[in-house]
Amino acid sequence: MTPVSSHSPHGQSPLRTVQVLGGGNAGSSTHVRSLAAGLVARGVKVTVCAPSDAEYTYDFTGAGADHVHVPRSSDPVSVAALRTVCADADLVHAHGLHASFRAALALGGRRVRTPLVVTWHDRAHAEGARAHLLRVLERRVMKAATVVLGATSELVDGARRTGARDARLGPVALPARPGPPAAPEDPDRLRPKLRAELGAVDRPLLIAVGSLDRHRGYDVLLDAARVWRRLDPAPMVVVAGEGPLRGELQARIEGEGLPVVLVGSRDDVPELLAAADLVLLPSRREPGRSVLAQEALHARVPLVASDVGGVPELVGDAAELVSPGDAQALADAVVRLLDDPARRDELRERGVRQAATWPTEDETVAQVLSIYDELTQPTPLL
């Protein structure tokens, strides 16, 4: 069992931490919720600074933390509110670029230096003037952070190149998705029902999950679907997610007669994955720990994914990897797997073994707590 945290540097009270969250990223929000619960269980006082809608969705107070509403804005009022909350903290831990920038502003100019830990779950992407602004924010955050934790080796390397003084690999577990508990129904009985609802009776079902944004590679997915359309029976591709490309993608699906359905945002992703024959991750970039890849392997569903970013490190030999942007390679990999039940079984078993190497929530909390203690323990006098 993981030991309870040390006391604060003054030895008079439990360690007081502030978790700063922008509130816009599901991966970082679930991580903070998990981290808060684990830290509170170990005697750490946790305050989560996040927008109220994040508290409503992730219930940080239900994990034993205090919640303080701090808007996403970096205006002086929001920064002042954050500075007030951080005034008595022994350590501040920010998650994501914009939350980290606000935390750096709030801690700047203080007479007593409070350690700032930054977790990089992903790296923001933009083009043109906005890309320049993001790089400026990154350099400012890296300079201010005492320790930067990258969820993948690529993010750690990026933090070092951007000027981080101390960048380390920081494990991030895969907590359960927020939402109501699953109905106590037999999943084997639900599978054919869900496949029927999705239009995948007597045909393979391929699932992709993620926002309908350019970097997700759904244009490549549609190009590959033109190849699958010639198969008998043609696989049904279901894409769960919303985003700015919905109109463009839907127009292509209808215009080219592709066997693809956009089902929007879903709160039953685990059930979708369990019903699938294959899971697809055609992203052009994926620097963080892909939640979909982790969920696919946990669900024992064969995964075909782009060989990009943090994906190879995450999945090892437990997935079929294809070059990003290569629709023919994606199509060929899917056709091979659909024709090879033995290979699909092999990937399922490899997925179980690979998932067993990932950090648990308890292990993640333990490592983060060890870093907190390292940064807040008084230096002994020689």
Coordinates of C-alpha atoms in Angstrom, one line a residue:
M1 CA 0.0 0.0 0.0
T2 CA 1.3 3.5 -0.9
P3 CA 2.4 5.4 2.2
V4 CA 0.6 8.6 3.2
S5 CA 2.2 11.8 2.1
S6 CA 4.8 13.6 4.2
H7 CA 3.7 16.8 6.0
S8 CA 4.2 20.2 4.5
P9 CA 7.7 21.7 4.6
H10 CA 7.0 23.2 8.0
G11 CA 5.9 19.9 9.4
Q12 CA 2.8 21.4 10.9
S13 CA 0.0 20.4 8.5
P14 CA -0.8 18.1 5.6
L15 CA 0.7 19.0 2.2
R16 CA -1.5 21.6 0.5
T17 CA -1.7 21.4 -3.3
V18 CA -3.6 23.3 -5.9
Q19 CA -4.5 21.6 -9.2
V20 CA -5.1 24.0 -12.0
L21 CA -7.2 22.9 -14.9
G22 CA -8.4 24.6 -18.0
G23 CA -11.5 22.4 -18.2
G24 CA -11.5 21.8 -22.0
N25 CA -9.7 18.5 -22.2
A26 CA -11.4 15.3 -21.2
G27 CA -8.1 13.4 -20.7
S28 CA -6.6 16.0 -18.4
S29 CA -9.9 16.4 -16.5
T30 CA -10.2 12.7 -15.8
H31 CA -6.6 12.6 -14.8
V32 CA -7.1 15.4 -12.3
R33 CA -10.2 13.7 -10.9
S34 CA -8.3 10.5 -10.4
L35 CA -5.2 12.3 -9.0
A36 CA -7.4 14.3 -6.5
A37 CA -9.0 11.2 -5.2
G38 CA -5.7 9.4 -4.7
L39 CA -4.0 12.4 -3.1
V40 CA -6.9 13.0 -0.7
A41 CA -6.8 9.3 0.3
R42 CA -3.2 9.8 1.3
G43 CA -3.8 12.8 3.5
V44 CA -3.0 15.6 1.0
K45 CA -5.3 18.7 0.9
V46 CA -6.3 19.3 -2.7
T47 CA -8.0 22.3 -4.2
V48 CA -9.0 22.1 -7.9
C49 CA -9.2 25.4 -9.7
A50 CA -11.3 24.8 -12.8
P51 CA -14.4 26.2 -14.5
S52 CA -17.7 25.2 -12.9
D53 CA -18.7 23.1 -15.9
A54 CA -15.7 20.9 -15.3
E55 CA -16.7 20.4 -11.7
Y56 CA -20.2 19.5 -12.8
T57 CA -18.9 16.9 -15.2
Y58 CA -16.0 15.4 -13.2
D59 CA -17.2 16.0 -9.5
F60 CA -13.9 17.0 -8.0
T61 CA -15.6 17.6 -4.7
G62 CA -16.9 14.1 -4.8
A63 CA -13.3 13.0 -4.8
G64 CA -12.7 14.9 -1.5
A65 CA -11.2 18.0 -3.1
D66 CA -12.2 21.6 -2.7
H67 CA -13.3 23.2 -5.9
V68 CA -12.9 26.9 -6.8
H69 CA -14.4 28.3 -10.0
V70 CA -11.7 29.9 -12.1
P71 CA -12.7 30.8 -15.7
R72 CA -10.6 29.7 -18.7
S73 CA -9.6 33.3 -19.4
S74 CA -6.2 34.6 -18.6
D75 CA -7.5 38.1 -17.9
P76 CA -6.4 39.9 -14.7
V77 CA -9.5 39.0 -12.7
S78 CA -9.0 35.2 -13.3
V79 CA -5.3 35.4 -12.6
A80 CA -6.0 37.3 -9.4
A81 CA -8.5 34.7 -8.3
L82 CA -6.0 32.0 -8.9
R83 CA -3.3 33.9 -7.1
T84 CA -5.5 34.1 -4.0
V85 CA -6.1 30.4 -4.0
C86 CA -2.4 29.6 -4.5
A87 CA -1.3 31.9 -1.7
D88 CA -1.2 29.2 1.0
A89 CA -0.3 26.3 -1.3
D90 CA 2.8 24.2 -0.7
L91 CA 2.8 23.3 -4.4
V92 CA 0.8 24.1 -7.6
H93 CA 0.2 21.5 -10.3
A94 CA -1.2 22.7 -13.6
H95 CA -2.5 20.6 -16.5
G96 CA -2.3 21.7 -20.1
L97 CA -0.8 24.7 -21.7
H98 CA -3.3 27.4 -20.9
A99 CA -3.9 26.3 -17.3
S100 CA -0.1 26.2 -16.9
F101 CA 0.3 29.7 -18.3
R102 CA -2.4 31.1 -15.9
A103 CA -0.6 29.3 -13.0
A104 CA 2.7 30.8 -14.0
L105 CA 1.2 34.3 -14.1
A106 CA -0.5 33.7 -10.7
L107 CA 2.8 32.6 -9.1
G108 CA 5.0 35.2 -10.7
G109 CA 6.5 37.9 -8.6
R110 CA 5.9 36.2 -5.3
R111 CA 8.5 36.6 -2.5
V112 CA 8.3 32.9 -1.6
R113 CA 8.8 30.6 -4.6
T114 CA 6.1 28.0 -4.7
P115 CA 7.0 24.9 -6.8
L116 CA 5.1 24.6 -10.1
V117 CA 4.6 21.2 -11.6
V118 CA 3.2 21.1 -15.1
T119 CA 1.8 18.0 -16.8
W120 CA 1.8 18.0 -20.6
H121 CA -0.9 15.6 -21.7
D122 CA -0.8 16.7 -25.3
R123 CA 0.7 19.5 -27.4
A124 CA -1.5 22.2 -28.8
H125 CA -1.4 22.5 -32.6
A126 CA -2.2 25.6 -34.7
E127 CA -1.0 27.3 -37.8
G128 CA 0.0 30.9 -38.7
A129 CA -0.1 33.6 -36.0
R130 CA -1.8 31.3 -33.5
A131 CA 1.0 28.8 -33.8
H132 CA 3.5 31.5 -32.9
L133 CA 1.5 32.5 -29.9
L134 CA 1.3 28.9 -28.7
R135 CA 5.1 28.6 -28.9
V136 CA 5.5 31.8 -26.9
L137 CA 3.2 30.5 -24.2
E138 CA 5.0 27.2 -24.2
R139 CA 8.4 28.8 -23.6
R140 CA 7.0 31.0 -20.9
V141 CA 5.5 27.9 -19.1
M142 CA 8.7 25.8 -19.5
K143 CA 10.7 28.6 -18.0
A144 CA 8.4 29.0 -15.0
A145 CA 7.9 25.3 -14.2
T146 CA 10.0 23.6 -11.6
V147 CA 9.2 20.2 -13.1
V148 CA 7.5 19.3 -16.4
L149 CA 5.8 15.9 -16.6
G150 CA 5.3 14.6 -20.2
A151 CA 2.7 11.9 -20.7
T152 CA 4.9 10.4 -23.5
S153 CA 8.6 10.5 -24.4
E154 CA 7.8 12.8 -27.4
L155 CA 6.3 15.3 -25.0
V156 CA 9.2 15.1 -22.7
D157 CA 11.6 15.7 -25.6
G158 CA 9.5 18.6 -26.7
A159 CA 9.5 20.2 -23.2
R160 CA 13.3 20.0 -23.1
R161 CA 13.7 21.5 -26.5
T162 CA 11.3 24.3 -25.4
G163 CA 13.4 25.2 -22.4
A164 CA 12.2 23.0 -19.5
R165 CA 14.8 22.8 -16.7
D166 CA 13.6 19.5 -15.5
A167 CA 11.4 17.3 -17.8
R168 CA 10.4 13.8 -16.9
L169 CA 8.2 11.0 -18.1
G170 CA 5.0 11.3 -16.0
P171 CA 2.7 8.3 -16.0
V172 CA -0.9 9.0 -16.7
A173 CA -3.4 6.1 -15.9
L174 CA -6.6 5.6 -17.8
P175 CA -9.4 6.3 -15.4
A176 CA -12.9 5.2 -16.1
R177 CA -15.0 7.6 -18.3
P178 CA -17.2 9.9 -16.3
G179 CA -20.9 9.3 -16.4
P180 CA -23.6 7.1 -14.9
P181 CA -22.8 3.5 -14.0
A182 CA -23.3 1.0 -16.8
A183 CA -26.6 -0.9 -16.7
P184 CA -26.3 -4.5 -15.3
E185 CA -27.0 -6.1 -18.6
D186 CA -25.1 -8.9 -20.3
P187 CA -22.7 -7.3 -22.7
D188 CA -22.8 -10.3 -25.0
R189 CA -26.6 -9.7 -25.3
L190 CA -26.1 -6.0 -25.9
R191 CA -23.6 -6.5 -28.6
P192 CA -25.9 -7.7 -31.4
K193 CA -28.5 -5.1 -30.4
L194 CA -26.0 -2.3 -30.7
R195 CA -24.6 -3.6 -34.0
A196 CA -28.2 -3.7 -35.3
E197 CA -28.8 -0.1 -34.3
L198 CA -25.6 0.9 -36.1
G199 CA -26.5 -1.0 -39.3
A200 CA -23.8 -3.6 -38.9
V201 CA -25.8 -6.9 -39.0
D202 CA -23.9 -9.6 -40.9
R203 CA -21.1 -7.2 -41.8
P204 CA -17.9 -6.1 -40.1
L205 CA -18.1 -3.1 -37.8
L206 CA -15.2 -0.6 -37.6
I207 CA -15.2 2.1 -34.9
A208 CA -13.3 5.4 -34.7
V209 CA -13.7 7.9 -31.9
G210 CA -12.6 11.5 -31.6
S211 CA -13.5 15.1 -32.4
L212 CA -14.1 15.8 -36.1
D213 CA -11.0 17.9 -36.5
R214 CA -8.4 18.0 -39.3
H215 CA -5.6 16.2 -37.4
R216 CA -7.8 13.2 -36.7
G217 CA -7.3 12.0 -40.3
Y218 CA -10.9 11.3 -41.1
D219 CA -10.4 12.4 -44.7
V220 CA -7.9 9.5 -44.9
L221 CA -10.4 7.2 -43.3
L222 CA -13.0 8.1 -46.0
D223 CA -10.4 7.5 -48.7
A224 CA -9.8 4.0 -47.3
A225 CA -13.6 3.4 -47.0
R226 CA -13.8 3.8 -50.8
V227 CA -11.6 0.6 -51.0
W228 CA -13.7 -1.3 -48.4
R229 CA -16.9 -0.3 -50.3
R230 CA -15.9 -3.0 -52.8
L231 CA -15.8 -5.8 -50.3
D232 CA -18.7 -8.2 -49.8
P233 CA -20.0 -7.6 -47.3
A234 CA -18.7 -4.0 -47.0
P235 CA -17.6 -3.1 -43.5
M236 CA -19.7 -0.4 -41.7
V237 CA -17.5 2.4 -40.4
V238 CA -19.0 4.3 -37.4
V239 CA -17.3 7.6 -36.3
A240 CA -18.3 8.8 -32.8
G241 CA -17.5 12.5 -32.2
E242 CA -18.4 16.1 -33.1
G243 CA -16.4 18.9 -34.6
P244 CA -16.0 21.5 -37.3
L245 CA -15.6 19.0 -40.1
R246 CA -19.0 17.3 -39.8
G247 CA -20.5 19.1 -42.8
E248 CA -17.5 18.4 -45.0
L249 CA -17.3 14.7 -44.0
Q250 CA -21.0 14.2 -44.3
A251 CA -21.0 15.7 -47.8
R252 CA -18.3 13.3 -48.9
I253 CA -20.0 10.3 -47.3
E254 CA -23.3 11.0 -49.2
G255 CA -21.6 12.1 -52.4
E256 CA -19.4 9.1 -52.7
G257 CA -21.9 6.6 -51.2
L258 CA -19.4 5.5 -48.5
P259 CA -20.4 2.9 -45.8
V260 CA -19.6 5.4 -43.0
V261 CA -21.9 6.8 -40.4
L262 CA -21.2 9.9 -38.2
V263 CA -23.1 9.2 -34.9
G264 CA -22.0 12.4 -33.0
S265 CA -20.8 12.5 -29.4
R266 CA -21.7 9.3 -27.5
D267 CA -21.7 8.4 -23.8
D268 CA -21.5 4.7 -24.6
V269 CA -18.0 4.5 -26.1
P270 CA -17.0 1.4 -24.1
E271 CA -20.1 -0.4 -25.5
L272 CA -19.3 0.8 -29.0
L273 CA -15.8 -0.6 -28.7
A274 CA -17.0 -3.9 -27.3
A275 CA -19.3 -4.3 -30.3
A276 CA -16.6 -3.5 -32.9
D277 CA -14.5 -5.9 -35.0
L278 CA -11.7 -3.4 -35.3
V279 CA -10.9 0.0 -33.9
L280 CA -9.3 2.7 -36.1
L281 CA -7.1 5.6 -35.1
P282 CA -6.0 7.4 -38.4
S283 CA -4.6 10.5 -36.7
R284 CA -2.0 12.6 -38.4
R285 CA -0.5 13.6 -35.0
E286 CA -1.0 12.0 -31.6
P287 CA 1.8 13.2 -29.2
G288 CA -0.1 12.2 -26.0
R289 CA -1.4 8.9 -24.7
S290 CA -4.3 8.2 -26.9
V291 CA -7.3 7.3 -24.8
L292 CA -8.9 5.5 -27.7
A293 CA -5.9 3.2 -28.2
Q294 CA -5.8 2.4 -24.5
E295 CA -9.5 1.7 -24.4
A296 CA -9.3 -0.5 -27.5
L297 CA -6.6 -2.7 -26.0
H298 CA -8.4 -2.9 -22.7
A299 CA -11.5 -4.0 -24.5
R300 CA -9.6 -6.7 -26.4
V301 CA -10.5 -5.2 -29.8
P302 CA -7.8 -5.2 -32.6
L303 CA -6.5 -1.7 -33.3
V304 CA -5.2 -0.2 -36.6
A305 CA -3.5 3.1 -35.8
S306 CA -1.2 5.6 -37.4
D307 CA 2.5 5.2 -36.6
V308 CA 2.8 8.6 -35.2
G309 CA 3.6 10.5 -32.0
G310 CA 3.1 8.6 -28.8
V311 CA 1.2 5.7 -30.4
P312 CA 4.1 3.2 -31.0
E313 CA 5.4 3.7 -27.5
L314 CA 2.0 3.2 -26.0
V315 CA 0.8 0.1 -28.0
G316 CA 4.1 -1.7 -28.7
D317 CA 3.5 -4.7 -30.9
A318 CA -0.2 -4.9 -29.9
A319 CA -1.6 -3.0 -32.9
E320 CA -1.3 -2.8 -36.7
L321 CA 0.6 0.5 -37.3
V322 CA 0.4 2.3 -40.7
S323 CA 2.0 5.5 -42.0
P324 CA -0.1 8.6 -41.2
G325 CA -2.0 10.0 -44.2
D326 CA -1.6 6.8 -46.2
A327 CA -5.1 5.7 -47.1
Q328 CA -4.0 2.7 -49.1
A329 CA -1.9 1.4 -46.2
L330 CA -4.9 1.8 -43.8
A331 CA -7.3 0.1 -46.2
D332 CA -4.8 -2.8 -46.8
A333 CA -4.3 -3.3 -43.0
V334 CA -8.0 -3.5 -42.4
V335 CA -8.6 -5.9 -45.2
R336 CA -5.8 -8.2 -44.0
L337 CA -7.1 -8.2 -40.5
L338 CA -10.7 -8.9 -41.5
D339 CA -9.4 -11.9 -43.5
D340 CA -7.2 -13.2 -40.7
P341 CA -9.0 -14.3 -37.5
A342 CA -5.8 -15.8 -36.1
R343 CA -4.0 -12.4 -36.4
R344 CA -7.0 -10.7 -34.7
D345 CA -6.8 -13.2 -31.8
E346 CA -3.0 -12.6 -31.6
L347 CA -3.5 -8.8 -31.3
R348 CA -6.1 -9.3 -28.6
E349 CA -3.7 -11.3 -26.5
R350 CA -0.9 -8.9 -27.1
G351 CA -3.2 -6.1 -26.2
V352 CA -3.9 -7.6 -22.8
R353 CA -0.2 -8.0 -22.1
Q354 CA 0.6 -4.5 -23.3
A355 CA -2.2 -3.0 -21.2
A356 CA -0.8 -4.7 -18.1
T357 CA 2.4 -2.6 -18.5
W358 CA 0.6 0.7 -18.3
P359 CA 0.5 2.5 -14.9
T360 CA -2.5 2.0 -12.7
E361 CA -4.2 5.0 -11.0
D362 CA -2.5 4.0 -7.7
E363 CA 0.9 3.9 -9.3
T364 CA 0.3 7.3 -11.0
V365 CA -0.7 8.9 -7.8
A366 CA 2.3 7.4 -6.0
Q367 CA 4.8 8.8 -8.5
V368 CA 3.2 12.2 -8.5
L369 CA 3.3 12.3 -4.7
S370 CA 6.9 11.3 -4.7
I371 CA 7.7 14.3 -6.9
Y372 CA 5.6 16.6 -4.6
D373 CA 7.6 15.4 -1.6
E374 CA 10.9 15.9 -3.4
L375 CA 10.0 19.5 -4.2
T376 CA 8.6 20.4 -0.8
Q377 CA 10.8 18.7 1.7
P378 CA 13.2 21.0 3.4
T379 CA 16.9 20.7 2.4
P380 CA 18.8 19.4 5.4
L381 CA 21.6 21.5 6.8
L382 CA 25.0 19.9 6.5

